[in-house]
Amino acid sequence: MTGQRSDARRNYAHILAVAEAEVAAKGAQASLERIARVAGVGSATVRRHFPTRKALLDAVFKERVRALCDRARVLRGKDDSRSALVEWLHELLAYSLAARGLADVLSYEPLQDGVAQGSCAADIGAAGDLLLRKAIDDQAVRGDITIDDLLTLIVGIALATENYTDPATPADRAFWLAVEGFDPTGT
């Protein structure tokens, strides 16, 4: 953003605000043309600031992703590393449901495929991996679990439930079934 003219910075901020509202309402498939129209700019202006849908979505979710990453660093200090990991994953799921489209962004880029540094997926993956590594080191979770495995689980639950009238209820149930399993003894 530095070095841009003030009108370009204003356009960027305005387009981003419109995009946030559209993505909240329509999810990751929000129309870029509608975003341009509501923002009062041409679609070329939107594409100049956000060359891809993914770039636009990364910008929309940037602040909240930063907060989730900060939360992971705080939770890493908990004594119970497994509960810290589970708590963070549950918060990620809740935000993915509240901010329609985040699950789509995360599903675009499995970490093993070498995502771009600074993208939502890379930042979420790095933050979650800190918690996962600690839980593995503490032998609180299986050593063969990867952060991709856990993000796939969260993305899958979010995408499967986001169109329910009340997505939090079935998403919560699926999350706890995955975390606790379905063995009647609870082990």
Short mmCIF file of C-alpha atoms in Angstrom, two decimals:
data_model
loop_
_atom_site.label_atom_id
_atom_site.label_comp_id
_atom_site.label_asym_id
_atom_site.label_seq_id
_atom_site.Cartn_x
_atom_site.Cartn_y
_atom_site.Cartn_z
CA MET A 1 0.00 0.00 0.00
CA THR A 2 2.86 2.44 0.63
CA GLY A 3 3.76 4.51 -2.39
CA GLN A 4 0.20 4.48 -3.74
CA ARG A 5 -1.75 7.62 -4.41
CA SER A 6 -4.26 8.55 -1.75
CA ASP A 7 -7.21 7.83 -4.04
CA ALA A 8 -5.84 4.34 -4.74
CA ARG A 9 -5.53 3.72 -0.99
CA ARG A 10 -9.10 4.94 -0.47
CA ASN A 11 -10.33 2.70 -3.30
CA TYR A 12 -8.53 -0.27 -1.78
CA ALA A 13 -10.05 0.34 1.67
CA HIS A 14 -13.52 0.89 0.22
CA ILE A 15 -13.37 -2.19 -2.02
CA LEU A 16 -12.15 -4.24 0.94
CA ALA A 17 -15.02 -3.01 3.15
CA VAL A 18 -17.57 -3.88 0.45
CA ALA A 19 -15.90 -7.25 -0.11
CA GLU A 20 -16.05 -8.04 3.62
CA ALA A 21 -19.82 -7.42 3.62
CA GLU A 22 -20.37 -9.42 0.42
CA VAL A 23 -18.26 -12.37 1.60
CA ALA A 24 -20.09 -12.38 4.94
CA ALA A 25 -23.38 -12.55 3.06
CA LYS A 26 -22.47 -14.84 0.16
CA GLY A 27 -19.34 -16.69 1.24
CA ALA A 28 -16.23 -17.18 -0.87
CA GLN A 29 -18.23 -17.19 -4.08
CA ALA A 30 -19.29 -13.56 -3.68
CA SER A 31 -19.43 -11.91 -7.08
CA LEU A 32 -16.42 -9.76 -7.87
CA GLU A 33 -18.57 -7.83 -10.34
CA ARG A 34 -21.12 -7.08 -7.61
CA ILE A 35 -18.32 -5.99 -5.28
CA ALA A 36 -17.09 -3.57 -7.96
CA ARG A 37 -20.61 -2.28 -8.63
CA VAL A 38 -21.43 -1.73 -4.94
CA ALA A 39 -18.02 -0.10 -4.40
CA GLY A 40 -18.70 2.20 -7.36
CA VAL A 41 -15.56 1.18 -9.26
CA GLY A 42 -14.89 -0.84 -12.37
CA SER A 43 -14.07 -4.52 -12.20
CA ALA A 44 -10.59 -3.68 -13.55
CA THR A 45 -10.00 -1.55 -10.45
CA VAL A 46 -10.99 -4.46 -8.21
CA ARG A 47 -8.67 -6.77 -10.15
CA ARG A 48 -5.81 -4.26 -9.99
CA HIS A 49 -5.99 -4.33 -6.19
CA PHE A 50 -6.92 -8.02 -5.93
CA PRO A 51 -5.69 -9.93 -9.00
CA THR A 52 -7.32 -13.18 -7.88
CA ARG A 53 -10.33 -14.20 -5.81
CA LYS A 54 -7.89 -15.78 -3.35
CA ALA A 55 -6.00 -12.48 -2.95
CA LEU A 56 -9.28 -10.72 -2.17
CA LEU A 57 -10.32 -13.39 0.34
CA ASP A 58 -6.90 -13.32 2.03
CA ALA A 59 -7.28 -9.56 2.48
CA VAL A 60 -10.83 -9.93 3.83
CA PHE A 61 -9.74 -12.44 6.49
CA LYS A 62 -6.31 -10.98 7.32
CA GLU A 63 -7.13 -9.30 10.64
CA ARG A 64 -9.12 -12.17 12.09
CA VAL A 65 -6.50 -14.68 10.96
CA ARG A 66 -3.89 -12.57 12.75
CA ALA A 67 -6.01 -12.74 15.92
CA LEU A 68 -6.31 -16.54 15.59
CA CYS A 69 -2.53 -16.76 15.19
CA ASP A 70 -2.00 -14.60 18.27
CA ARG A 71 -4.45 -16.81 20.15
CA ALA A 72 -2.42 -19.90 19.21
CA ARG A 73 0.72 -18.31 20.68
CA VAL A 74 -1.13 -17.56 23.93
CA LEU A 75 -2.59 -21.07 24.13
CA ARG A 76 0.85 -22.57 23.58
CA GLY A 77 1.65 -21.50 27.14
CA LYS A 78 -1.06 -23.74 28.62
CA ASP A 79 0.09 -26.77 30.58
CA ASP A 80 -2.41 -29.09 28.85
CA SER A 81 -1.16 -28.96 25.26
CA ARG A 82 -3.92 -31.23 23.92
CA SER A 83 -6.71 -29.06 25.33
CA ALA A 84 -4.91 -25.96 24.00
CA LEU A 85 -4.84 -27.47 20.50
CA VAL A 86 -8.48 -28.55 20.71
CA GLU A 87 -9.56 -25.14 22.02
CA TRP A 88 -7.78 -23.37 19.15
CA LEU A 89 -9.22 -25.72 16.52
CA HIS A 90 -12.70 -25.16 17.96
CA GLU A 91 -12.19 -21.37 17.74
CA LEU A 92 -10.98 -21.75 14.14
CA LEU A 93 -14.12 -23.73 13.32
CA ALA A 94 -16.38 -21.17 14.99
CA TYR A 95 -14.76 -18.35 13.04
CA SER A 96 -14.93 -20.34 9.80
CA LEU A 97 -18.68 -20.64 10.29
CA ALA A 98 -19.15 -17.00 11.30
CA ALA A 99 -17.01 -15.63 8.47
CA ARG A 100 -18.35 -17.57 5.53
CA GLY A 101 -15.61 -18.15 3.03
CA LEU A 102 -12.64 -18.76 5.31
CA ALA A 103 -13.01 -22.52 4.97
CA ASP A 104 -12.92 -22.05 1.19
CA VAL A 105 -9.69 -20.06 1.48
CA LEU A 106 -8.10 -22.74 3.62
CA SER A 107 -9.25 -25.47 1.25
CA TYR A 108 -7.57 -23.73 -1.71
CA GLU A 109 -4.09 -24.37 -0.35
CA PRO A 110 -3.11 -27.52 1.48
CA LEU A 111 0.09 -26.64 3.33
CA GLN A 112 1.97 -29.57 1.85
CA ASP A 113 1.54 -27.95 -1.58
CA GLY A 114 3.79 -25.03 -0.58
CA VAL A 115 1.42 -22.12 0.00
CA ALA A 116 2.59 -18.55 -0.33
CA GLN A 117 4.09 -16.99 2.80
CA GLY A 118 1.73 -14.50 4.38
CA SER A 119 -1.42 -16.13 3.01
CA CYS A 120 -4.25 -17.02 5.37
CA ALA A 121 -3.58 -20.74 4.93
CA ALA A 122 0.15 -20.38 5.62
CA ASP A 123 -0.43 -18.23 8.70
CA ILE A 124 -3.15 -20.50 10.11
CA GLY A 125 -1.03 -23.57 9.37
CA ALA A 126 2.05 -22.15 11.08
CA ALA A 127 0.07 -21.10 14.16
CA GLY A 128 -1.70 -24.43 14.46
CA ASP A 129 1.52 -26.33 13.88
CA LEU A 130 3.05 -24.66 16.96
CA LEU A 131 0.24 -26.08 19.09
CA LEU A 132 0.33 -29.46 17.37
CA ARG A 133 4.13 -29.84 17.75
CA LYS A 134 3.86 -29.09 21.47
CA ALA A 135 1.03 -31.61 21.90
CA ILE A 136 3.04 -34.24 20.02
CA ASP A 137 6.16 -33.50 22.07
CA ASP A 138 4.06 -33.87 25.23
CA GLN A 139 2.69 -37.16 23.85
CA ALA A 140 -0.80 -35.71 24.19
CA VAL A 141 -1.73 -36.52 20.58
CA ARG A 142 -0.55 -39.10 18.07
CA GLY A 143 2.78 -38.34 16.45
CA ASP A 144 1.59 -39.07 12.92
CA ILE A 145 -0.98 -36.25 12.85
CA THR A 146 -0.14 -33.25 10.67
CA ILE A 147 -1.55 -29.76 10.69
CA ASP A 148 -2.93 -30.50 7.20
CA ASP A 149 -4.91 -33.37 8.73
CA LEU A 150 -6.43 -31.08 11.35
CA LEU A 151 -7.16 -28.23 8.93
CA THR A 152 -8.81 -30.71 6.54
CA LEU A 153 -11.03 -31.79 9.41
CA ILE A 154 -12.00 -28.20 10.31
CA VAL A 155 -12.53 -27.18 6.67
CA GLY A 156 -14.60 -30.28 6.02
CA ILE A 157 -16.85 -29.67 9.02
CA ALA A 158 -17.24 -25.97 8.17
CA LEU A 159 -18.07 -26.61 4.51
CA ALA A 160 -20.45 -29.46 5.35
CA THR A 161 -22.46 -27.38 7.83
CA GLU A 162 -22.21 -23.73 6.69
CA ASN A 163 -25.56 -23.76 4.87
CA TYR A 164 -27.58 -25.11 7.81
CA THR A 165 -30.00 -22.68 9.42
CA ASP A 166 -27.91 -22.97 12.58
CA PRO A 167 -24.52 -24.26 11.42
CA ALA A 168 -22.91 -24.06 14.87
CA THR A 169 -24.94 -26.94 16.32
CA PRO A 170 -24.14 -29.65 13.72
CA ALA A 171 -20.59 -28.32 13.34
CA ASP A 172 -20.04 -28.56 17.09
CA ARG A 173 -21.40 -32.08 17.17
CA ALA A 174 -19.17 -33.18 14.28
CA PHE A 175 -16.16 -31.48 15.87
CA TRP A 176 -16.60 -33.22 19.22
CA LEU A 177 -17.26 -36.56 17.52
CA ALA A 178 -13.96 -36.15 15.69
CA VAL A 179 -12.07 -35.07 18.80
CA GLU A 180 -13.55 -37.58 21.24
CA GLY A 181 -14.37 -40.37 18.84
CA PHE A 182 -17.46 -42.51 18.86
CA ASP A 183 -16.26 -45.35 21.06
CA PRO A 184 -18.93 -45.85 23.77
CA THR A 185 -16.24 -45.96 26.45
CA GLY A 186 -14.92 -42.57 25.39
CA THR A 187 -11.39 -43.87 24.84
#
